[in-house]
XYZ file of C-alpha atoms in Angstrom:
613
model
C -29.374 -26.434 60.044
C -26.189 -28.091 60.782
C -23.050 -26.510 62.103
C -21.371 -27.186 58.688
C -24.178 -25.776 56.896
C -24.323 -22.628 58.971
C -20.461 -22.047 58.443
C -20.787 -22.626 54.748
C -23.792 -19.987 54.472
C -21.824 -17.586 56.575
C -18.755 -18.092 54.535
C -20.673 -17.546 51.401
C -22.037 -14.151 52.789
C -18.633 -12.974 53.850
C -17.430 -13.622 50.216
C -20.326 -11.854 48.764
C -19.532 -8.961 51.211
C -16.074 -8.674 49.769
C -14.346 -10.289 53.006
C -12.336 -13.267 51.736
C -10.072 -13.618 54.737
C -13.180 -14.018 57.251
C -14.524 -16.610 54.834
C -11.257 -18.630 54.685
C -11.336 -18.798 58.556
C -14.797 -20.441 58.402
C -14.046 -22.741 55.594
C -10.592 -23.779 57.225
C -12.671 -25.077 60.131
C -15.137 -26.926 57.692
C -12.326 -28.459 55.887
C -10.340 -29.610 58.905
C -13.434 -31.662 59.672
C -14.317 -32.772 56.108
C -11.460 -32.176 53.670
C -13.490 -33.550 50.710
C -16.553 -31.152 51.258
C -17.334 -30.059 47.835
C -19.092 -26.898 48.629
C -16.362 -25.952 51.145
C -13.664 -26.341 48.459
C -15.761 -24.298 46.078
C -16.141 -21.358 48.449
C -12.534 -21.634 49.444
C -11.563 -21.292 45.839
C -13.741 -18.215 45.400
C -12.112 -16.739 48.724
C -8.808 -17.158 47.347
C -9.883 -15.648 43.901
C -11.073 -12.631 45.766
C -7.862 -12.422 47.522
C -5.839 -12.529 44.302
C -4.440 -16.011 44.733
C -5.868 -17.414 41.394
C -3.800 -20.476 41.231
C -4.800 -21.913 44.744
C -8.287 -20.853 43.779
C -8.208 -23.032 40.897
C -6.812 -26.028 42.586
C -9.496 -25.867 45.277
C -12.375 -25.643 42.811
C -10.705 -28.491 40.864
C -10.777 -30.314 44.040
C -14.575 -29.462 44.642
C -15.336 -30.857 40.983
C -13.748 -34.028 41.976
C -15.451 -34.285 45.113
C -19.071 -33.169 44.094
C -19.057 -33.829 40.323
C -19.283 -31.026 37.536
C -21.681 -28.870 38.965
C -22.585 -26.061 36.460
C -21.657 -23.324 39.071
C -18.311 -24.955 39.794
C -17.536 -25.321 36.362
C -18.548 -21.779 35.546
C -16.407 -20.459 38.600
C -13.419 -22.463 37.366
C -13.688 -21.031 33.946
C -13.904 -17.460 35.123
C -10.690 -17.961 37.316
C -8.865 -19.785 34.438
C -9.917 -17.086 31.817
C -8.515 -14.420 34.087
C -5.200 -16.475 34.465
C -5.012 -16.414 30.357
C -5.715 -19.871 30.072
C -8.533 -19.256 27.608
C -8.834 -22.775 25.864
C -9.046 -24.596 29.494
C -11.951 -21.736 30.308
C -13.837 -22.776 27.308
C -13.786 -26.356 28.209
C -15.234 -25.421 31.575
C -17.903 -23.312 30.206
C -18.768 -25.894 27.633
C -19.360 -28.245 30.665
C -21.276 -25.686 32.825
C -23.441 -24.989 29.625
C -24.171 -28.795 29.307
C -25.815 -28.820 32.757
C -27.605 -25.311 32.307
C -28.198 -25.125 28.448
C -30.572 -22.108 28.911
C -27.998 -19.976 30.705
C -27.226 -16.963 28.516
C -24.612 -15.549 30.632
C -22.504 -18.848 30.529
C -23.057 -18.985 26.703
C -21.518 -15.428 26.609
C -18.618 -16.453 28.740
C -18.088 -19.386 26.408
C -17.913 -17.122 23.622
C -15.473 -14.822 25.095
C -13.256 -17.593 26.135
C -13.260 -19.065 22.497
C -12.523 -15.784 20.926
C -9.721 -15.135 23.376
C -8.217 -18.622 22.267
C -8.681 -17.680 18.523
C -11.528 -20.075 17.658
C -13.814 -17.238 16.269
C -15.980 -19.559 14.491
C -17.122 -21.442 17.423
C -17.192 -18.015 19.471
C -19.685 -16.886 16.787
C -21.822 -20.037 17.495
C -21.939 -19.475 21.496
C -22.780 -15.754 21.090
C -25.531 -16.634 18.741
C -26.676 -18.945 21.445
C -26.529 -16.253 23.884
C -28.601 -13.786 21.690
C -31.131 -16.210 20.904
C -31.532 -16.962 24.991
C -31.452 -12.989 25.584
C -32.199 -10.955 22.617
C -31.876 -7.819 24.355
C -28.265 -8.603 25.539
C -26.278 -5.551 23.606
C -22.924 -6.908 25.049
C -23.642 -10.325 23.170
C -24.494 -9.034 20.099
C -21.524 -6.685 20.094
C -19.267 -9.666 20.769
C -21.020 -11.772 18.329
C -20.482 -9.021 15.823
C -16.884 -8.968 16.509
C -16.552 -12.628 16.064
C -18.275 -12.702 12.849
C -16.067 -9.728 11.594
C -12.947 -12.091 12.591
C -14.564 -14.833 10.297
C -14.997 -12.209 7.521
C -18.827 -12.726 7.570
C -19.013 -8.797 7.282
C -22.986 -8.769 6.319
C -23.796 -10.753 9.427
C -21.409 -8.597 11.568
C -22.865 -5.388 10.450
C -26.291 -6.594 11.137
C -25.175 -7.802 14.639
C -23.700 -4.443 15.333
C -26.988 -2.766 14.489
C -28.791 -5.196 17.008
C -26.067 -4.296 19.511
C -26.814 -0.308 18.943
C -30.527 -1.040 19.159
C -29.995 -2.632 22.598
C -27.323 -0.060 23.432
C -27.422 3.264 21.558
C -24.725 4.852 23.594
C -22.191 2.302 23.127
C -19.413 4.183 20.952
C -17.346 1.036 19.923
C -20.610 -0.569 18.317
C -20.838 2.619 16.255
C -17.293 2.585 15.418
C -17.146 -1.110 14.419
C -20.078 -0.782 12.218
C -18.387 2.128 10.650
C -15.223 0.122 9.964
C -17.470 -2.397 8.040
C -19.190 0.398 6.009
C -15.876 1.767 5.054
C -14.825 -1.605 3.956
C -17.989 -1.840 1.781
C -17.319 1.479 0.358
C -20.562 2.849 2.154
C -18.555 5.914 3.146
C -21.452 8.182 3.967
C -22.915 5.671 6.310
C -19.437 4.956 7.741
C -18.873 8.775 8.364
C -22.217 8.887 10.205
C -21.125 5.909 12.396
C -17.773 7.561 13.278
C -19.276 10.869 13.961
C -21.712 9.127 16.356
C -18.889 7.287 18.034
C -16.777 10.469 18.704
C -19.968 12.374 19.823
C -20.429 9.574 22.477
C -16.738 9.347 23.379
C -14.487 12.276 22.393
C -11.383 10.625 23.485
C -11.724 7.805 20.777
C -8.755 8.168 18.771
C -9.515 5.362 16.480
C -12.702 6.834 15.500
C -11.148 10.193 15.021
C -8.513 8.417 12.811
C -11.017 6.626 10.602
C -13.237 9.747 10.353
C -10.165 11.676 9.091
C -9.612 8.921 6.315
C -13.132 9.494 4.948
C -12.790 13.219 5.181
C -9.670 13.163 3.124
C -11.278 10.796 0.484
C -14.030 13.273 0.461
C -11.660 15.930 -0.258
C -12.344 17.722 2.999
C -8.718 18.291 3.724
C -9.146 20.756 6.690
C -11.482 18.642 8.382
C -9.263 15.446 7.696
C -6.091 17.295 9.302
C -7.995 18.103 12.372
C -9.389 14.557 13.205
C -5.907 13.184 12.437
C -4.489 15.734 14.819
C -7.108 14.836 17.469
C -6.369 11.140 16.896
C -2.639 11.552 17.242
C -3.096 13.475 20.550
C -5.192 10.587 21.929
C -2.110 8.351 21.454
C -3.166 6.768 18.237
C 0.444 6.891 16.791
C -0.642 5.765 13.149
C -2.767 8.946 12.849
C 0.507 11.096 12.642
C 1.706 8.979 9.726
C -1.804 9.297 8.084
C -1.594 13.011 8.689
C 1.666 13.286 7.046
C 0.431 11.275 4.129
C -2.870 13.466 3.829
C -0.593 16.504 3.565
C 1.682 14.748 0.842
C -1.549 14.072 -1.040
C -2.424 17.860 -1.044
C 1.288 18.478 -2.304
C 2.230 20.001 1.165
C 5.560 17.912 1.218
C 7.148 20.636 3.578
C 4.530 20.230 6.362
C 4.367 16.630 6.069
C 8.133 16.731 6.788
C 7.428 18.665 9.823
C 4.974 16.087 10.915
C 7.386 13.272 10.526
C 10.236 15.101 12.347
C 7.603 15.498 15.299
C 6.850 11.940 15.130
C 10.414 10.764 15.260
C 11.087 13.145 18.151
C 8.553 11.167 20.250
C 9.001 7.826 18.427
C 12.641 7.661 17.347
C 12.550 3.873 17.191
C 9.869 3.751 14.565
C 10.802 2.129 11.434
C 7.906 3.197 9.486
C 8.066 6.941 10.329
C 11.761 6.770 9.083
C 10.783 4.900 6.004
C 7.665 7.572 5.134
C 10.030 10.349 6.118
C 12.450 9.029 3.560
C 9.819 8.996 0.879
C 8.861 12.502 1.439
C 12.424 13.536 1.571
C 13.149 11.804 -1.965
C 10.011 13.709 -3.219
C 11.420 16.828 -2.055
C 14.685 16.044 -3.875
C 16.929 15.469 -0.823
C 18.096 12.019 -1.736
C 20.948 11.970 0.575
C 18.817 12.542 3.613
C 16.277 10.054 2.252
C 18.924 7.321 2.014
C 19.980 8.048 5.703
C 16.336 7.552 6.715
C 15.983 4.314 4.628
C 19.211 3.167 6.376
C 17.787 3.735 9.752
C 14.501 2.264 8.784
C 16.390 -0.961 7.955
C 18.416 -0.838 11.113
C 15.030 -1.024 13.202
C 13.064 -3.494 10.623
C 16.006 -5.451 8.713
C 13.385 -7.278 6.612
C 11.184 -4.283 5.508
C 10.716 -4.868 1.754
C 9.692 -1.352 1.241
C 12.684 0.207 2.864
C 14.860 -2.064 0.811
C 13.266 -1.244 -2.447
C 13.099 2.481 -1.748
C 16.551 2.843 -0.655
C 17.520 1.062 -3.918
C 15.590 3.714 -6.062
C 17.290 6.418 -4.095
C 20.633 4.903 -4.763
C 19.817 4.494 -8.336
C 18.917 8.150 -8.550
C 22.377 9.147 -6.942
C 24.032 6.949 -9.596
C 25.104 4.132 -7.273
C 23.784 1.543 -9.329
C 25.560 -1.740 -8.243
C 23.789 -1.855 -4.944
C 20.810 0.136 -6.279
C 19.861 -2.807 -8.792
C 20.340 -5.361 -6.304
C 18.007 -3.726 -3.867
C 15.659 -3.138 -6.846
C 14.938 -6.878 -6.364
C 13.151 -6.454 -3.297
C 10.025 -5.162 -5.117
C 9.131 -8.571 -5.344
C 8.640 -8.966 -1.533
C 6.624 -5.965 -1.292
C 2.788 -6.400 -0.467
C 0.924 -7.741 -3.482
C 3.841 -7.859 -5.773
C 4.612 -11.617 -5.802
C 6.730 -12.596 -9.169
C 5.176 -14.729 -11.897
C 5.830 -18.393 -11.605
C 6.944 -20.587 -14.525
C 7.655 -24.228 -15.105
C 11.371 -23.236 -16.055
C 13.733 -21.578 -13.569
C 14.469 -17.800 -13.324
C 17.706 -17.158 -15.002
C 20.778 -16.349 -12.796
C 22.852 -14.481 -15.142
C 25.107 -17.547 -15.903
C 25.794 -18.337 -19.737
C 22.942 -19.131 -21.757
C 24.751 -20.884 -24.709
C 21.848 -21.321 -26.772
C 19.262 -21.674 -24.269
C 15.882 -19.948 -24.824
C 14.998 -17.452 -22.366
C 11.366 -15.742 -22.015
C 11.720 -12.123 -20.733
C 8.766 -10.601 -19.481
C 7.522 -7.054 -19.428
C 6.284 -6.220 -15.822
C 5.263 -2.486 -15.416
C 4.282 0.457 -17.671
C 4.774 0.816 -21.595
C 7.628 3.626 -20.746
C 9.416 1.205 -18.627
C 9.286 -1.669 -21.339
C 10.549 0.872 -23.935
C 13.281 1.691 -21.689
C 14.457 -1.714 -20.667
C 13.846 -3.489 -24.172
C 17.624 -2.982 -24.847
C 18.434 -5.345 -22.257
C 16.716 -8.015 -24.180
C 19.520 -7.401 -27.014
C 22.163 -7.712 -24.212
C 20.732 -10.980 -23.313
C 20.625 -12.202 -27.019
C 24.536 -10.974 -27.528
C 25.267 -13.256 -24.674
C 23.957 -16.230 -26.482
C 20.510 -16.374 -25.180
C 17.480 -17.164 -27.763
C 15.135 -14.496 -26.621
C 11.488 -14.460 -26.518
C 10.293 -11.000 -25.296
C 6.806 -10.778 -23.820
C 5.295 -7.301 -23.827
C 2.137 -4.927 -23.845
C 0.073 -5.451 -27.075
C 0.704 -2.047 -28.421
C 4.467 -2.410 -28.461
C 4.494 -5.946 -30.258
C 4.934 -4.566 -33.632
C 7.504 -1.984 -32.571
C 9.656 -4.169 -30.430
C 9.748 -6.863 -33.134
C 12.298 -4.666 -34.872
C 14.912 -5.622 -31.755
C 17.789 -6.897 -33.541
C 18.643 -10.534 -32.230
C 15.315 -11.017 -30.441
C 13.832 -14.257 -31.739
C 10.268 -13.739 -31.002
C 7.918 -10.964 -29.471
C 4.675 -11.865 -28.069
C 1.776 -10.082 -26.177
C 0.960 -10.836 -22.495
C -1.937 -13.136 -23.580
C -0.036 -15.147 -26.032
C 1.029 -18.670 -25.355
C 4.827 -18.428 -25.100
C 6.683 -21.213 -26.764
C 8.794 -23.606 -24.653
C 11.666 -22.097 -22.946
C 14.676 -22.973 -20.634
C 14.282 -20.108 -18.375
C 12.755 -16.899 -17.632
C 13.373 -13.221 -16.076
C 11.487 -10.412 -15.530
C 12.586 -7.520 -17.926
C 13.541 -5.045 -14.996
C 15.508 -7.460 -13.210
C 18.113 -7.698 -16.201
C 20.274 -4.577 -15.163
C 21.027 -6.504 -11.879
C 21.862 -9.761 -13.702
C 23.941 -7.828 -16.336
C 25.736 -5.651 -13.664
C 24.537 -2.569 -15.571
C 26.339 0.870 -14.997
C 25.586 4.233 -16.473
C 28.736 3.668 -18.764
C 27.314 0.482 -20.349
C 24.255 2.294 -21.519
C 26.116 4.510 -23.721
C 25.992 2.489 -27.004
C 23.322 0.956 -29.011
C 20.951 3.678 -29.842
C 18.609 3.352 -31.563
C 17.639 -0.112 -30.659
C 13.915 0.075 -32.172
C 13.192 0.880 -35.707
C 9.991 2.066 -37.543
C 8.636 0.551 -40.773
C 10.060 2.239 -43.806
C 6.571 2.284 -45.641
C 4.793 3.762 -42.526
C 7.638 6.519 -42.289
C 7.170 7.523 -45.940
C 3.293 7.209 -45.619
C 3.492 9.854 -42.958
C 6.282 11.939 -45.009
C 3.726 12.192 -47.854
C 1.075 13.116 -45.341
C 2.776 15.996 -43.728
C 4.271 17.129 -46.889
C 0.501 18.094 -47.840
C -0.606 19.245 -44.498
C 2.364 21.287 -43.231
C 4.869 23.805 -44.826
C 8.105 21.886 -45.406
C 10.109 24.776 -44.295
C 8.733 24.651 -40.720
C 10.256 23.249 -37.791
C 8.245 20.251 -36.503
C 7.673 19.731 -32.854
C 5.508 16.690 -31.270
C 4.056 17.468 -27.769
C 3.108 15.349 -24.978
C 1.907 17.114 -21.540
C 0.517 14.185 -19.581
C 0.775 10.605 -18.614
C -1.477 7.990 -17.436
C -3.680 9.129 -14.707
C -3.457 5.657 -12.952
C 0.242 6.296 -12.385
C 1.029 6.943 -8.709
C 3.147 9.817 -9.234
C 1.163 11.259 -12.311
C 0.262 14.591 -10.532
C 3.895 15.284 -9.881
C 5.011 14.151 -13.409
C 2.143 15.626 -15.586
C 1.353 19.148 -16.478
C -1.895 21.182 -17.467
C -2.141 21.669 -21.035
C -2.371 25.617 -20.649
C 1.368 25.673 -19.704
C 2.132 24.826 -23.388
C 0.414 28.105 -24.429
C 3.599 30.067 -23.880
C 5.059 28.042 -26.781
C 2.590 29.398 -29.521
C 4.443 32.653 -30.424
C 7.248 30.558 -31.299
C 8.272 31.504 -34.786
C 8.756 28.938 -37.644
C 7.379 26.063 -35.693
C 4.397 23.555 -36.358
C 3.062 21.498 -33.487
C 1.913 17.902 -33.590
C -0.226 16.195 -30.995
C 1.394 13.151 -29.473
C -0.783 12.984 -26.500
C -3.054 10.154 -25.689
C -5.981 10.091 -23.588
C -6.208 13.644 -22.338
C -9.383 15.789 -22.704
C -7.394 19.005 -22.189
C -5.657 20.827 -25.335
C -3.404 23.657 -25.257
C -4.233 26.966 -26.837
C -2.094 26.622 -29.687
C -2.563 25.378 -33.135
C -1.841 21.565 -32.905
C -1.760 19.393 -35.960
C -3.316 15.856 -35.426
C -0.840 12.889 -35.079
C -1.574 10.549 -32.391
C -5.240 10.471 -33.605
C -4.011 8.305 -36.788
C -1.647 5.843 -34.686
C -3.074 2.682 -33.665
C -0.110 1.367 -31.665
C 3.721 2.308 -31.170
C 4.943 1.159 -34.402
C 2.497 3.871 -36.036
C 3.709 6.331 -33.559
C 7.380 5.603 -34.313
C 6.916 6.116 -37.739
C 5.209 9.467 -36.972
C 7.878 10.606 -34.602
C 10.681 10.012 -37.223
C 9.123 12.539 -39.424
C 9.499 15.157 -36.633
C 12.455 17.258 -35.673
C 11.916 17.571 -31.969
C 9.739 15.843 -29.343
C 8.835 17.800 -26.221
C 7.103 15.356 -23.632
C 6.882 14.987 -20.038
C 8.170 11.899 -18.399
C 5.898 9.147 -20.226
C 6.323 6.495 -22.818
C 6.489 9.194 -25.729
C 9.837 10.352 -24.257
C 11.324 6.993 -24.190
C 10.134 6.106 -27.517
C 11.860 9.080 -29.121
C 14.859 8.348 -26.961
C 15.049 4.729 -28.216
C 14.539 5.674 -31.719
C 17.468 8.109 -31.401
C 15.230 11.305 -32.248
C 16.087 14.342 -30.450
C 13.595 14.694 -27.225
C 13.235 17.342 -24.509
C 11.899 15.673 -21.508
C 10.230 17.992 -18.927
C 10.790 16.889 -15.475
C 9.601 17.787 -11.934
C 11.697 19.321 -9.360
C 12.042 15.807 -7.835
C 12.078 13.602 -10.945
C 11.888 9.721 -10.925
C 15.070 7.936 -10.090
C 15.826 7.078 -13.611
C 16.483 10.717 -14.451
C 19.263 10.808 -11.644
C 20.028 14.227 -10.096
C 21.251 17.351 -11.101
C 21.861 16.658 -14.886
C 20.485 17.869 -18.188
C 21.404 14.805 -20.012
C 20.738 11.011 -19.431
C 22.740 7.981 -20.005
C 19.848 6.071 -20.959
C 19.568 8.103 -24.311
C 22.122 10.154 -26.095
C 19.553 12.251 -27.940
C 17.606 13.341 -24.844
C 17.917 16.765 -22.970
C 16.465 17.258 -19.715
C 14.586 20.265 -18.602
C 14.083 20.280 -14.569
C 11.837 22.602 -12.357
C 13.797 24.669 -10.327
C 11.191 24.911 -7.933
C 8.540 22.344 -7.134
C 5.457 22.943 -9.157
C 7.065 25.447 -11.329
C 6.151 24.260 -14.896
C 5.866 27.762 -16.334
C 9.549 28.164 -15.669
C 10.378 25.018 -17.450
C 8.215 25.986 -20.414
C 9.858 29.326 -20.565
C 13.418 27.758 -20.847
C 12.135 25.356 -23.324
C 10.675 28.161 -25.383
C 14.065 29.927 -25.475
C 15.732 26.791 -26.471
C 13.115 26.253 -29.240
C 13.508 29.628 -30.597
C 17.189 28.930 -31.026
C 16.560 25.569 -32.624
C 13.986 26.826 -35.159
C 15.708 29.902 -36.315
């Protein structure tokens, strides 16, 4: 063996033994004699890498490749050094060159996959990891990384199968169980997902992401105590979002006070967290503390000026507080919220400028009650010279066709006529610079068909003593409404009205299996749309309703209506009022304490006794 060969062999041994300095002394001697010795350059590169000098290490191995050609080992080691330097795309090129020389090397195939994944090329990474698993089917890490790459490319079924192969090879690997659980949760296979997360935390008790996801599933299953325990463990483990999730879980259970405590604790430890300020503001608003909610929203916007949710919710809080000018402007941020892109048309959106006979399409965008409430603005647009085509929900078409000055009313699925511009219905208050004072006039603005009213009059004359005070009842809104649990009541709360003397009660409730324990004459059962319901309502003396479309219908008709509201009512009913600028004929009955419908009904019963006698 030559002197050079002996020194190279000894240097290699020193590197393997963890003595890079000794190796460099030997290699310096070789390189002084032969500066282009490829193996010496390669080993020197490894020695510098072992000493932490990755830049010189990479340069030396590049020199080795230039001197000795693209040896697979040289290319692989250069790839490893570049990968550790954060130069993933260059590392991938090195691993490709190494794999070209050793196509059956499963380790290099895996390293190529890791470099491609780190550079964001998950599709190619999946191909590399697939090659690695073909070469070494028992390699659990390769299966795990393949699954991760497939997940990133949204090949969820293949990813789940790969996680299962990873688990088969490494059953004690908690991350494989957790990631499989994430996919099962996405696939709504919640029982399997729960088992995966439980296995993950059994293998690694300090796994906050797994505890958080397990908590989400326990919450969905109604196991609220278990969910809160898991959220608390995840939060203690440093998974900050678990604190938000825990607070939301408490909100879902109606425990707003404890949710507030969680938010305060989050903000003590993370005072610069905009999401915590935003969500705390939502909770405060639900508790009826709009002033503090506004302060939280403003702080969220200081920290995250582009937060659409913070802008929009601040707008709602300002509207509730009666500060309408900025409130309506901020209400337009709803279009920038996730999943809420505005509809597009060939014509431009109206900017509030004079219409001067131009035709405008005004399109409803939310619930039936919202459309009834905001339909008045179509009249205002018509009064300003616009030829108005109003698009609304099909059950409202006949009724809203009575809007004076509106040229045409169509259903959402109808083909609109040619128009010059358009506007979402609930953007009109901002465009028209609406204030509470500007709503005072113009009631009623919808009307019932005279023949339908007379038909109902004849029907009720046959069914009910004409001397009785006629009251229509609605106790629940749509269950799909995000705040329905707060705004709707159980039918049994109305039982307290059954002893009201001289009163006949009529059913105006749609879609509820519950019935109160008082005599309830059928009415809504004979109504096919809101035109029918309007004619029926005009034959009653009073409507008593929770915050739902029937209350808006009665108000728009100018019919006396008592609206029953939760303690923290929707923004449109403002604060601390028993009347509404939206409807002159409306009286508001608010809960004095959260959830106290019995108290609301009791006050309503006393008022009803006064009216009916």
